[in-house]
């Protein structure tokens, strides 16, 4: 009886592992300059961003007029940045998305003197790749964390 139970548990764990692997985001398809712009059309990514950013989504996504060279971020995620043409220092956004779906997003706009930041894991620590991106805005600091209200 114990062997049957153990076999059933192992089989279920194996199936769960397969499901998790198959549901992981395939980020390598966006890891080139000529394909990175397609990430803003990926429904899984945009749905996650809309949930995370709420009414800030459009401000964030509007900055992706020009895309920078993507790279693999710490932890195996994908770093993507964009900005409005000729406004590299004024209107810019960046995101790191991990294969497990965790998202870290930051943006700046001329109307504000702070860098906005949100993460799907609500960690108080700003993702290292986002911090590196933000260093170019040497007169700006990250905004104090404000509670995020989910869209209704």
PDB file of C-alpha atoms in Angstrom:
ATOM      1  CA  UNK A   1       0.000   0.000   0.000  1.00  0.00           C
ATOM      2  CA  UNK A   2       2.787   2.397   0.930  1.00  0.00           C
ATOM      3  CA  UNK A   3       4.581   1.709  -2.361  1.00  0.00           C
ATOM      4  CA  UNK A   4       1.419   2.502  -4.357  1.00  0.00           C
ATOM      5  CA  UNK A   5       0.933   5.728  -2.416  1.00  0.00           C
ATOM      6  CA  UNK A   6       4.585   6.714  -2.910  1.00  0.00           C
ATOM      7  CA  UNK A   7       4.371   5.919  -6.622  1.00  0.00           C
ATOM      8  CA  UNK A   8       1.242   8.060  -6.949  1.00  0.00           C
ATOM      9  CA  UNK A   9       2.915  10.975  -5.149  1.00  0.00           C
ATOM     10  CA  UNK A  10       6.056  10.713  -7.295  1.00  0.00           C
ATOM     11  CA  UNK A  11       3.994  10.480 -10.468  1.00  0.00           C
ATOM     12  CA  UNK A  12       1.987  13.576  -9.451  1.00  0.00           C
ATOM     13  CA  UNK A  13       5.198  15.466  -8.628  1.00  0.00           C
ATOM     14  CA  UNK A  14       6.655  14.506 -11.987  1.00  0.00           C
ATOM     15  CA  UNK A  15       3.542  15.691 -13.815  1.00  0.00           C
ATOM     16  CA  UNK A  16       3.514  18.935 -11.849  1.00  0.00           C
ATOM     17  CA  UNK A  17       7.153  19.527 -12.755  1.00  0.00           C
ATOM     18  CA  UNK A  18       6.381  19.005 -16.425  1.00  0.00           C
ATOM     19  CA  UNK A  19       3.455  21.415 -16.251  1.00  0.00           C
ATOM     20  CA  UNK A  20       5.576  24.071 -14.533  1.00  0.00           C
ATOM     21  CA  UNK A  21       8.323  23.717 -17.107  1.00  0.00           C
ATOM     22  CA  UNK A  22       5.923  23.949 -20.019  1.00  0.00           C
ATOM     23  CA  UNK A  23       4.204  27.026 -18.587  1.00  0.00           C
ATOM     24  CA  UNK A  24       7.481  28.935 -18.098  1.00  0.00           C
ATOM     25  CA  UNK A  25       7.927  31.937 -20.341  1.00  0.00           C
ATOM     26  CA  UNK A  26      10.150  31.348 -23.356  1.00  0.00           C
ATOM     27  CA  UNK A  27      12.200  34.550 -23.118  1.00  0.00           C
ATOM     28  CA  UNK A  28      15.027  33.602 -25.470  1.00  0.00           C
ATOM     29  CA  UNK A  29      12.833  34.547 -28.432  1.00  0.00           C
ATOM     30  CA  UNK A  30      13.082  38.206 -27.320  1.00  0.00           C
ATOM     31  CA  UNK A  31      16.777  38.277 -26.429  1.00  0.00           C
ATOM     32  CA  UNK A  32      17.952  39.962 -29.647  1.00  0.00           C
ATOM     33  CA  UNK A  33      17.691  43.557 -30.793  1.00  0.00           C
ATOM     34  CA  UNK A  34      15.707  42.578 -33.892  1.00  0.00           C
ATOM     35  CA  UNK A  35      13.124  40.572 -31.887  1.00  0.00           C
ATOM     36  CA  UNK A  36      12.891  42.364 -28.527  1.00  0.00           C
ATOM     37  CA  UNK A  37      10.098  44.695 -29.656  1.00  0.00           C
ATOM     38  CA  UNK A  38       7.773  41.686 -29.944  1.00  0.00           C
ATOM     39  CA  UNK A  39       7.733  41.316 -26.168  1.00  0.00           C
ATOM     40  CA  UNK A  40       5.166  44.124 -25.880  1.00  0.00           C
ATOM     41  CA  UNK A  41       2.839  42.014 -28.033  1.00  0.00           C
ATOM     42  CA  UNK A  42       3.179  38.877 -25.908  1.00  0.00           C
ATOM     43  CA  UNK A  43      -0.214  38.539 -24.208  1.00  0.00           C
ATOM     44  CA  UNK A  44       1.211  36.747 -21.182  1.00  0.00           C
ATOM     45  CA  UNK A  45       3.727  39.552 -20.617  1.00  0.00           C
ATOM     46  CA  UNK A  46       1.254  42.378 -21.242  1.00  0.00           C
ATOM     47  CA  UNK A  47      -1.390  40.796 -19.016  1.00  0.00           C
ATOM     48  CA  UNK A  48       1.158  40.499 -16.207  1.00  0.00           C
ATOM     49  CA  UNK A  49       2.301  44.084 -16.728  1.00  0.00           C
ATOM     50  CA  UNK A  50      -1.278  45.377 -16.744  1.00  0.00           C
ATOM     51  CA  UNK A  51      -1.969  43.565 -13.477  1.00  0.00           C
ATOM     52  CA  UNK A  52       1.239  44.824 -11.887  1.00  0.00           C
ATOM     53  CA  UNK A  53       1.101  48.435 -13.070  1.00  0.00           C
ATOM     54  CA  UNK A  54      -2.627  49.088 -13.087  1.00  0.00           C
ATOM     55  CA  UNK A  55      -3.361  52.609 -14.317  1.00  0.00           C
ATOM     56  CA  UNK A  56       0.406  53.214 -14.834  1.00  0.00           C
ATOM     57  CA  UNK A  57       0.571  50.571 -17.579  1.00  0.00           C
ATOM     58  CA  UNK A  58       0.046  52.970 -20.483  1.00  0.00           C
ATOM     59  CA  UNK A  59       2.638  55.444 -19.191  1.00  0.00           C
ATOM     60  CA  UNK A  60       5.131  52.595 -18.840  1.00  0.00           C
ATOM     61  CA  UNK A  61       4.453  51.009 -22.226  1.00  0.00           C
ATOM     62  CA  UNK A  62       4.358  54.319 -24.144  1.00  0.00           C
ATOM     63  CA  UNK A  63       8.098  54.692 -23.496  1.00  0.00           C
ATOM     64  CA  UNK A  64       8.861  51.743 -25.778  1.00  0.00           C
ATOM     65  CA  UNK A  65       9.305  53.701 -28.999  1.00  0.00           C
ATOM     66  CA  UNK A  66      12.971  52.695 -29.321  1.00  0.00           C
ATOM     67  CA  UNK A  67      14.339  49.493 -27.780  1.00  0.00           C
ATOM     68  CA  UNK A  68      17.798  48.994 -26.320  1.00  0.00           C
ATOM     69  CA  UNK A  69      19.843  45.844 -26.636  1.00  0.00           C
ATOM     70  CA  UNK A  70      18.235  43.214 -24.358  1.00  0.00           C
ATOM     71  CA  UNK A  71      20.373  41.053 -22.114  1.00  0.00           C
ATOM     72  CA  UNK A  72      20.098  38.172 -19.707  1.00  0.00           C
ATOM     73  CA  UNK A  73      19.566  39.536 -16.220  1.00  0.00           C
ATOM     74  CA  UNK A  74      20.774  38.208 -12.915  1.00  0.00           C
ATOM     75  CA  UNK A  75      18.771  35.085 -12.112  1.00  0.00           C
ATOM     76  CA  UNK A  76      18.196  34.180 -15.763  1.00  0.00           C
ATOM     77  CA  UNK A  77      15.548  36.780 -16.531  1.00  0.00           C
ATOM     78  CA  UNK A  78      15.421  39.069 -19.540  1.00  0.00           C
ATOM     79  CA  UNK A  79      16.222  42.779 -19.227  1.00  0.00           C
ATOM     80  CA  UNK A  80      14.429  45.028 -21.731  1.00  0.00           C
ATOM     81  CA  UNK A  81      14.576  48.813 -21.944  1.00  0.00           C
ATOM     82  CA  UNK A  82      12.928  51.377 -24.146  1.00  0.00           C
ATOM     83  CA  UNK A  83      12.536  55.106 -24.515  1.00  0.00           C
ATOM     84  CA  UNK A  84      10.878  57.708 -26.672  1.00  0.00           C
ATOM     85  CA  UNK A  85      12.966  58.679 -29.682  1.00  0.00           C
ATOM     86  CA  UNK A  86      15.456  61.428 -28.742  1.00  0.00           C
ATOM     87  CA  UNK A  87      14.275  61.311 -25.092  1.00  0.00           C
ATOM     88  CA  UNK A  88      16.632  58.670 -23.690  1.00  0.00           C
ATOM     89  CA  UNK A  89      17.040  60.623 -20.443  1.00  0.00           C
ATOM     90  CA  UNK A  90      13.445  61.867 -20.052  1.00  0.00           C
ATOM     91  CA  UNK A  91      10.953  59.189 -21.137  1.00  0.00           C
ATOM     92  CA  UNK A  92      12.253  55.689 -20.498  1.00  0.00           C
ATOM     93  CA  UNK A  93      11.101  52.351 -19.149  1.00  0.00           C
ATOM     94  CA  UNK A  94      12.814  49.106 -18.211  1.00  0.00           C
ATOM     95  CA  UNK A  95      11.648  45.683 -17.194  1.00  0.00           C
ATOM     96  CA  UNK A  96      13.097  42.423 -16.081  1.00  0.00           C
ATOM     97  CA  UNK A  97      10.949  39.383 -16.566  1.00  0.00           C
ATOM     98  CA  UNK A  98      11.953  36.024 -15.168  1.00  0.00           C
ATOM     99  CA  UNK A  99      11.073  32.685 -16.769  1.00  0.00           C
ATOM    100  CA  UNK A 100       8.766  32.008 -13.811  1.00  0.00           C
ATOM    101  CA  UNK A 101       6.774  35.154 -14.666  1.00  0.00           C
ATOM    102  CA  UNK A 102       8.066  37.507 -11.951  1.00  0.00           C
ATOM    103  CA  UNK A 103       8.279  41.041 -13.288  1.00  0.00           C
ATOM    104  CA  UNK A 104      10.273  44.061 -12.193  1.00  0.00           C
ATOM    105  CA  UNK A 105       9.402  47.348 -13.923  1.00  0.00           C
ATOM    106  CA  UNK A 106      10.622  50.938 -13.705  1.00  0.00           C
ATOM    107  CA  UNK A 107       9.948  54.112 -15.659  1.00  0.00           C
ATOM    108  CA  UNK A 108      10.597  57.841 -15.800  1.00  0.00           C
ATOM    109  CA  UNK A 109       8.621  60.639 -17.404  1.00  0.00           C
ATOM    110  CA  UNK A 110       9.409  64.369 -17.691  1.00  0.00           C
ATOM    111  CA  UNK A 111       6.502  65.390 -15.429  1.00  0.00           C
ATOM    112  CA  UNK A 112       8.129  63.601 -12.481  1.00  0.00           C
ATOM    113  CA  UNK A 113      11.452  63.891 -10.721  1.00  0.00           C
ATOM    114  CA  UNK A 114      11.444  60.310  -9.430  1.00  0.00           C
ATOM    115  CA  UNK A 115      11.893  56.822 -10.855  1.00  0.00           C
ATOM    116  CA  UNK A 116       8.770  54.708 -10.452  1.00  0.00           C
ATOM    117  CA  UNK A 117       9.308  51.037  -9.622  1.00  0.00           C
ATOM    118  CA  UNK A 118       7.028  48.040  -9.172  1.00  0.00           C
ATOM    119  CA  UNK A 119       7.728  44.341  -8.722  1.00  0.00           C
ATOM    120  CA  UNK A 120       5.377  41.401  -8.791  1.00  0.00           C
ATOM    121  CA  UNK A 121       7.030  39.912  -5.724  1.00  0.00           C
ATOM    122  CA  UNK A 122       6.591  43.172  -3.736  1.00  0.00           C
ATOM    123  CA  UNK A 123      10.175  42.935  -2.524  1.00  0.00           C
ATOM    124  CA  UNK A 124      11.512  46.162  -1.011  1.00  0.00           C
ATOM    125  CA  UNK A 125      14.834  45.443  -2.756  1.00  0.00           C
ATOM    126  CA  UNK A 126      15.096  46.943  -6.237  1.00  0.00           C
ATOM    127  CA  UNK A 127      16.247  44.432  -8.861  1.00  0.00           C
ATOM    128  CA  UNK A 128      19.982  44.847  -9.602  1.00  0.00           C
ATOM    129  CA  UNK A 129      19.524  45.265 -13.366  1.00  0.00           C
ATOM    130  CA  UNK A 130      16.888  47.959 -12.776  1.00  0.00           C
ATOM    131  CA  UNK A 131      19.258  49.735 -10.384  1.00  0.00           C
ATOM    132  CA  UNK A 132      21.982  49.679 -13.013  1.00  0.00           C
ATOM    133  CA  UNK A 133      19.558  51.070 -15.617  1.00  0.00           C
ATOM    134  CA  UNK A 134      18.453  53.810 -13.210  1.00  0.00           C
ATOM    135  CA  UNK A 135      22.025  54.991 -12.589  1.00  0.00           C
ATOM    136  CA  UNK A 136      21.907  57.042 -15.805  1.00  0.00           C
ATOM    137  CA  UNK A 137      19.256  59.268 -14.216  1.00  0.00           C
ATOM    138  CA  UNK A 138      21.802  60.669 -11.777  1.00  0.00           C
ATOM    139  CA  UNK A 139      19.527  63.423 -10.434  1.00  0.00           C
ATOM    140  CA  UNK A 140      16.602  61.087  -9.756  1.00  0.00           C
ATOM    141  CA  UNK A 141      15.824  58.734  -6.900  1.00  0.00           C
ATOM    142  CA  UNK A 142      13.337  55.892  -6.713  1.00  0.00           C
ATOM    143  CA  UNK A 143       9.900  56.958  -5.503  1.00  0.00           C
ATOM    144  CA  UNK A 144       8.876  55.879  -2.053  1.00  0.00           C
ATOM    145  CA  UNK A 145       6.913  52.660  -2.301  1.00  0.00           C
ATOM    146  CA  UNK A 146       3.204  53.263  -2.487  1.00  0.00           C
ATOM    147  CA  UNK A 147       0.556  50.598  -2.121  1.00  0.00           C
ATOM    148  CA  UNK A 148      -0.621  49.273  -5.461  1.00  0.00           C
ATOM    149  CA  UNK A 149      -4.327  49.128  -5.966  1.00  0.00           C
ATOM    150  CA  UNK A 150      -5.382  46.382  -8.366  1.00  0.00           C
ATOM    151  CA  UNK A 151      -7.402  47.378 -11.397  1.00  0.00           C
ATOM    152  CA  UNK A 152     -11.061  46.576 -11.160  1.00  0.00           C
TER     153      UNK A 152
END
